[in-house]
Tab-separated table of C-alpha atoms in Angstrom:
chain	number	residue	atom	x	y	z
A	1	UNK	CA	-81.813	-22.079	-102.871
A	2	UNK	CA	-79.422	-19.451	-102.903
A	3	UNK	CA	-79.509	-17.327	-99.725
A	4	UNK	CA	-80.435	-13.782	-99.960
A	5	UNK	CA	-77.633	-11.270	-99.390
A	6	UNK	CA	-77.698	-7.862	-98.176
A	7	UNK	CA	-75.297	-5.630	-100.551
A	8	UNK	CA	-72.257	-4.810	-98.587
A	9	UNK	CA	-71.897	-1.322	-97.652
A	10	UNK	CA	-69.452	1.211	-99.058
A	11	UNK	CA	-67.426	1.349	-95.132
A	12	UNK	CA	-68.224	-2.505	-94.379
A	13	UNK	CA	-65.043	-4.475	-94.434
A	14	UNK	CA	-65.455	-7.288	-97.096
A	15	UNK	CA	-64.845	-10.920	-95.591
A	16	UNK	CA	-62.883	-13.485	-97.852
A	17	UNK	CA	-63.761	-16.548	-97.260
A	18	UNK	CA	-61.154	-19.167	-97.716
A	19	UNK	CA	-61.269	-21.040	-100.906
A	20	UNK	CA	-61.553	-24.758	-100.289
A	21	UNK	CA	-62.170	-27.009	-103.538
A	22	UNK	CA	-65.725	-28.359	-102.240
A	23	UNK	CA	-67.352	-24.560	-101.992
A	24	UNK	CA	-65.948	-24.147	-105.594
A	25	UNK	CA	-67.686	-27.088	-107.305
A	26	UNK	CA	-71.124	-26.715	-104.653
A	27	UNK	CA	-70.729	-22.906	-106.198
A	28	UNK	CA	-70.496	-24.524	-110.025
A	29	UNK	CA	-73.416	-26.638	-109.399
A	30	UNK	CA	-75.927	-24.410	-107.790
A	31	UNK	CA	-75.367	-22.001	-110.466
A	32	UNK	CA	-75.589	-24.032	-113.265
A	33	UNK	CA	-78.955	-26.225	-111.816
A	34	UNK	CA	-80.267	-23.037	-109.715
A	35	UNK	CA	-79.790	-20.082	-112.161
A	36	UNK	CA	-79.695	-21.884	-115.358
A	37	UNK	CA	-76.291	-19.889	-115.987
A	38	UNK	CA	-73.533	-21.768	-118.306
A	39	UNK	CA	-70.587	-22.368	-116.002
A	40	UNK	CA	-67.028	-23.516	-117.111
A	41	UNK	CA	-63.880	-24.344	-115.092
A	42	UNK	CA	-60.482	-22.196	-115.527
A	43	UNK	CA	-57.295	-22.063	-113.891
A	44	UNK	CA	-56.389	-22.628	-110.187
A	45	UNK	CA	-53.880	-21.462	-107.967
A	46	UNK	CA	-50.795	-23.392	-106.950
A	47	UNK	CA	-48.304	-23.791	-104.319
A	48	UNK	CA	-44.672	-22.623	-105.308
A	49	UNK	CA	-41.836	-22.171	-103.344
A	50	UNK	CA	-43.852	-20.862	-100.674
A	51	UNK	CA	-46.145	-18.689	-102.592
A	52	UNK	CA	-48.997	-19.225	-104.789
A	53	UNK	CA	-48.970	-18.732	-108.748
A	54	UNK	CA	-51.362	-19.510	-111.537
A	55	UNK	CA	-51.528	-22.839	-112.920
A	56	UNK	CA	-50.921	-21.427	-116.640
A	57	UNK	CA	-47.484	-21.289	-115.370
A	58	UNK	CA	-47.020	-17.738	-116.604
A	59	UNK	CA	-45.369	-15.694	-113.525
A	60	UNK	CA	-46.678	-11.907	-114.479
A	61	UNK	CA	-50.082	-13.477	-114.799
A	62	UNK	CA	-52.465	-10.337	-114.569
A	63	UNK	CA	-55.543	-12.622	-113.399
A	64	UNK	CA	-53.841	-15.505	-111.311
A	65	UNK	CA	-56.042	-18.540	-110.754
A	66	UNK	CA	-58.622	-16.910	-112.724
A	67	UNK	CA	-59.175	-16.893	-116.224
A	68	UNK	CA	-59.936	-19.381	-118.607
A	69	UNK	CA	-56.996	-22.340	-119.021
A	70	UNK	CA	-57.924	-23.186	-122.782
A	71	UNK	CA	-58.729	-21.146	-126.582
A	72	UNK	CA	-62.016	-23.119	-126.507
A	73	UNK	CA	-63.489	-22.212	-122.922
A	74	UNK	CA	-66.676	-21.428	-124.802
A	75	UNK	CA	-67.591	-25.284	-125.996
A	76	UNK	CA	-66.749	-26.582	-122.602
A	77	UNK	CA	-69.104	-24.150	-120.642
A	78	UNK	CA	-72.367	-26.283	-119.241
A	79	UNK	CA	-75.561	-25.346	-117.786
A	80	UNK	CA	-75.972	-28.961	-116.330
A	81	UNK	CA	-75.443	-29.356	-112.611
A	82	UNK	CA	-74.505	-33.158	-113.278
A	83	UNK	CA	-71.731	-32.168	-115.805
A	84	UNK	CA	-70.658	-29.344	-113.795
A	85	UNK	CA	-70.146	-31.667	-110.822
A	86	UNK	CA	-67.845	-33.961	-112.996
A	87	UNK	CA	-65.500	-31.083	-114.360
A	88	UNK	CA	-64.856	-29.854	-110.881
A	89	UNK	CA	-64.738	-33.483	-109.176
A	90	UNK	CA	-61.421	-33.498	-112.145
A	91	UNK	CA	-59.845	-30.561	-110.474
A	92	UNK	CA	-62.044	-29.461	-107.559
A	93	UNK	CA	-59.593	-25.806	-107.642
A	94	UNK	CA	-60.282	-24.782	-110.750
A	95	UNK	CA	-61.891	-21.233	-110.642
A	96	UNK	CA	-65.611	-20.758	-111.283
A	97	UNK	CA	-66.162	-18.929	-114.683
A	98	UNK	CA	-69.316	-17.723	-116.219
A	99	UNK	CA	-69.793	-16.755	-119.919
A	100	UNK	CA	-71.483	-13.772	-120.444
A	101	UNK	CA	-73.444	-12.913	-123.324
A	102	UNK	CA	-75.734	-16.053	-122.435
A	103	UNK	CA	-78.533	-16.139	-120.145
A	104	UNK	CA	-76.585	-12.182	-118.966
A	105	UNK	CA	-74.286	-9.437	-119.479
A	106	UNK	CA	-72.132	-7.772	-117.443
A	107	UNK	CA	-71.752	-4.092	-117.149
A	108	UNK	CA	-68.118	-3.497	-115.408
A	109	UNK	CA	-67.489	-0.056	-113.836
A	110	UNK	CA	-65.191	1.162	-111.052
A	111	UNK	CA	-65.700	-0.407	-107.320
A	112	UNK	CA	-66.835	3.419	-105.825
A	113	UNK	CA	-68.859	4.319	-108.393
A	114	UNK	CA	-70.453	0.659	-108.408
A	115	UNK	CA	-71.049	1.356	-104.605
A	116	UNK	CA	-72.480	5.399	-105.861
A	117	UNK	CA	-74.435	3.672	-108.154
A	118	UNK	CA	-76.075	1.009	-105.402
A	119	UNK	CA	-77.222	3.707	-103.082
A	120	UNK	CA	-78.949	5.692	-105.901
A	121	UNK	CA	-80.851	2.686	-107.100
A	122	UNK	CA	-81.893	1.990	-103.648
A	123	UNK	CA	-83.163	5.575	-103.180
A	124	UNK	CA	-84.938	5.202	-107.273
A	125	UNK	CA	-86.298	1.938	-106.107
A	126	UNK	CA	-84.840	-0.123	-109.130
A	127	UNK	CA	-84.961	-3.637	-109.383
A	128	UNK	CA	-81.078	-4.945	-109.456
A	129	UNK	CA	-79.891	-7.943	-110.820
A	130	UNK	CA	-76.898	-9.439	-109.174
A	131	UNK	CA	-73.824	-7.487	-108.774
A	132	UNK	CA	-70.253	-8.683	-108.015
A	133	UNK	CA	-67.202	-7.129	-106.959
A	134	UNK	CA	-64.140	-8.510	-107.816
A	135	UNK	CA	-60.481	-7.964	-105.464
A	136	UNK	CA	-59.230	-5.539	-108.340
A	137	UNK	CA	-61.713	-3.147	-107.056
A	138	UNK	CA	-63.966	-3.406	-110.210
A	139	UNK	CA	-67.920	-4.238	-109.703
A	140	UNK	CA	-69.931	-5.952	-112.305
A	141	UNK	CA	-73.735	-5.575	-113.074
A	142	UNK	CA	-75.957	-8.323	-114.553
A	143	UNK	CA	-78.356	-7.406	-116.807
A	144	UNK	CA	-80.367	-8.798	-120.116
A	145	UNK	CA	-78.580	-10.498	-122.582
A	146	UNK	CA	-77.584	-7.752	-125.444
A	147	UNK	CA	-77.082	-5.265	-123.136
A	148	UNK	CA	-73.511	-4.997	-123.638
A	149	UNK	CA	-73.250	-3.951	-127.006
A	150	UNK	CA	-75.888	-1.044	-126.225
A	151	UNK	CA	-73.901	0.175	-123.457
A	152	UNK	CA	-71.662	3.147	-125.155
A	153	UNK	CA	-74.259	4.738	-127.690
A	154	UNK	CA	-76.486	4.927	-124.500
A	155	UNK	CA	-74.063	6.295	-122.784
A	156	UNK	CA	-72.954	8.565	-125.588
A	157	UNK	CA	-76.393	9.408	-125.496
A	158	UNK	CA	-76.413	10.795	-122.049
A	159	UNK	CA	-73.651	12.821	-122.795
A	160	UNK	CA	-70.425	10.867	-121.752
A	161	UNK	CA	-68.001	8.613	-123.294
A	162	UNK	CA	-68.086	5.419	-122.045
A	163	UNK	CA	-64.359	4.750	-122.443
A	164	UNK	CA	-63.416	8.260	-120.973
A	165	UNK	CA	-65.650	7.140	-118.120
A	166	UNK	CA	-63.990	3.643	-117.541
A	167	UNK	CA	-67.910	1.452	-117.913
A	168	UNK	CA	-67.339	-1.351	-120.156
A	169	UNK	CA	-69.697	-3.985	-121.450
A	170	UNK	CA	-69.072	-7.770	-121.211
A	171	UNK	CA	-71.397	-9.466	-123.474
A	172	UNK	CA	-70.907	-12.775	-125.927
A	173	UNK	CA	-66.846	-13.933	-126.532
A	174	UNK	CA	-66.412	-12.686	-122.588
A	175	UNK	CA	-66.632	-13.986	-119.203
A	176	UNK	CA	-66.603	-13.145	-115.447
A	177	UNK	CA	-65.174	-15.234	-112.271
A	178	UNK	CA	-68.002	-15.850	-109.864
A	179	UNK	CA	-68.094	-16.351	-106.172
A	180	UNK	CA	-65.971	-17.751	-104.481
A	181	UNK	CA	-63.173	-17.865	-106.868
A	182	UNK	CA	-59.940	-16.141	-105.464
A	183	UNK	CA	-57.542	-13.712	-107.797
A	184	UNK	CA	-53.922	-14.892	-106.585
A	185	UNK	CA	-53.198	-13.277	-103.175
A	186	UNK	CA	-55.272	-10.578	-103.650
A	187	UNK	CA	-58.930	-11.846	-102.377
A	188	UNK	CA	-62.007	-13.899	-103.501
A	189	UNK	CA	-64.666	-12.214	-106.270
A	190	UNK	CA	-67.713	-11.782	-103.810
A	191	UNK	CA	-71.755	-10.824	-103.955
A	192	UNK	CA	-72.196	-7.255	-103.503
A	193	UNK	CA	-75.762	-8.520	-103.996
A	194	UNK	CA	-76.523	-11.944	-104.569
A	195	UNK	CA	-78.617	-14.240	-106.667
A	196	UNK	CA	-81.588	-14.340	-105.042
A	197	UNK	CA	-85.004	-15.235	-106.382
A	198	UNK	CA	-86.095	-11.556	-105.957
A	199	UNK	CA	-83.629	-10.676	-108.769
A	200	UNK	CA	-83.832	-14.220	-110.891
A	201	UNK	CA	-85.512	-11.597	-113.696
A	202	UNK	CA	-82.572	-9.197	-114.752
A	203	UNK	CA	-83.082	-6.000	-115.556
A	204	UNK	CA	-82.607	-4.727	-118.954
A	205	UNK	CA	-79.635	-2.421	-119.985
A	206	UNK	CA	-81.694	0.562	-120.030
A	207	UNK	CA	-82.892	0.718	-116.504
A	208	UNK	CA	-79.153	0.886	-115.002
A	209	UNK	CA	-77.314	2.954	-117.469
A	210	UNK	CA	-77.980	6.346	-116.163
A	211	UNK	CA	-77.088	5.864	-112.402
A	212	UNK	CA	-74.263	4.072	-113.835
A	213	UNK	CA	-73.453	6.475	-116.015
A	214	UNK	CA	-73.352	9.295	-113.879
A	215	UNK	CA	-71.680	7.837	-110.993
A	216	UNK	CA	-68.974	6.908	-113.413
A	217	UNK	CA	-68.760	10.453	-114.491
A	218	UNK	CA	-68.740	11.298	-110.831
A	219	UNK	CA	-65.394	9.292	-110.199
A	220	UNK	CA	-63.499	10.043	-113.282
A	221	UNK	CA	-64.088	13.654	-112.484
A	222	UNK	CA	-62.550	13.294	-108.771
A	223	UNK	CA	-59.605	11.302	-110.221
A	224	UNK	CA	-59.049	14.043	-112.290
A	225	UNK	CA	-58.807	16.577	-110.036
A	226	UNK	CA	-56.939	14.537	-107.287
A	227	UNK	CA	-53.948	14.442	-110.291
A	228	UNK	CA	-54.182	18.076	-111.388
């Protein structure tokens, strides 16, 4: 069972767990035979002359140790636990990566307005999905499958621009980096609220996009004044 997490609060200082090979593939499995969610390995991080770089061997790499390490990640992503469990046993580092557009999406918005957006749910009483936040500062929301490409016009329809407002979509051709992968030196993706059997029925796109929206609008408003 996956253990039910509190979401971390907005002033609590996120722990990183270390990132040792066996958490990665128990991570791959549970997901995969406990969530029914596709799961597919991607790059790792390796040891170089004292640091750490990506296994694609590319030194700018913007996602280091996580993103996908071949063109057809898709075909090799695997809901079963048992095949899981062999891909990882090959190279127990390789980062945990989900597809989206599957059995989820992923709505992706700005760490503090992710966090503005958790408090007002709490106080609206909605029922969240699982949420991650990833060491780049960006939070991602599961919700139904489809939800992605419905995001802007309901946005749009609320009276921002999605874009303008930095929430994206990630539905089918995407994918995220789950728990506990790490992103080069910078930290491990974690649960702001974990997969728990409270939330194993995702909400639909609908029910999130106007706290999202507006705490979105919120934050792109205060960056614009803290420039001008």
């Amino acid at each position: 069972m996956l253990g039910v997490e509190k979401p971390i609060g907005v002033t609590e200082a996120a722990q990183v767990p270390q990132q040792r090979s066996e958490l990665l593939l128990d991570a791959a499995v549970r997901y995969a035979e406990e969530r029914h969610w596709d799961v597919f390995p991607g790059t790792w991080l390796e040891a170089a002359g004292g640091a750490e770089r990506c296994s694609c061997g590319d030194a700018g790499c913007a996602l280091p140790g996580a993103h996908a390490d071949r063109p057809d990640w898709a075909g090799q992503a695997t809901g079963s636990g048992a095949a899981a469990r062999r891909m990882w046993t090959r190279q127990p580092r390789a980062s945990v990566l989900l597809p989206t557009g599957r059995a989820f999406d992923a709505l992706e918005v700005p760490e503090a307005a992710g966090f503005l957006a958790l408090a007002r749910m709490e106080r609206m009483d909605l029922t969240l999905g699982p949420v991650t936040c990833t060491p780049d500062r960006r939070m991602l929301f599961f919700v139904l499958p489809g939800g992605a490409a419905k995001a802007a016009e309901l946005v749009r329809s609320l009276g921002w621009n999605a874009e303008a407002i930095d929430l994206t979509g990630r539905g089918e051709g995407h994918y995220i980096a789950a728990p506990p992968t790490r992103v080069g030196g910078r930290g491990a993706v974690q649960w702001a609220c974990g997969p728990t059997n409270a939330n194993r029925w995702l909400p639909d796109v609908d029910e999130l996009i106007s706290p999202l929206a507006y705490a979105c609008a919120r934050e792109a408003a205060a960056a614009r004044a803290r420039t001008s």
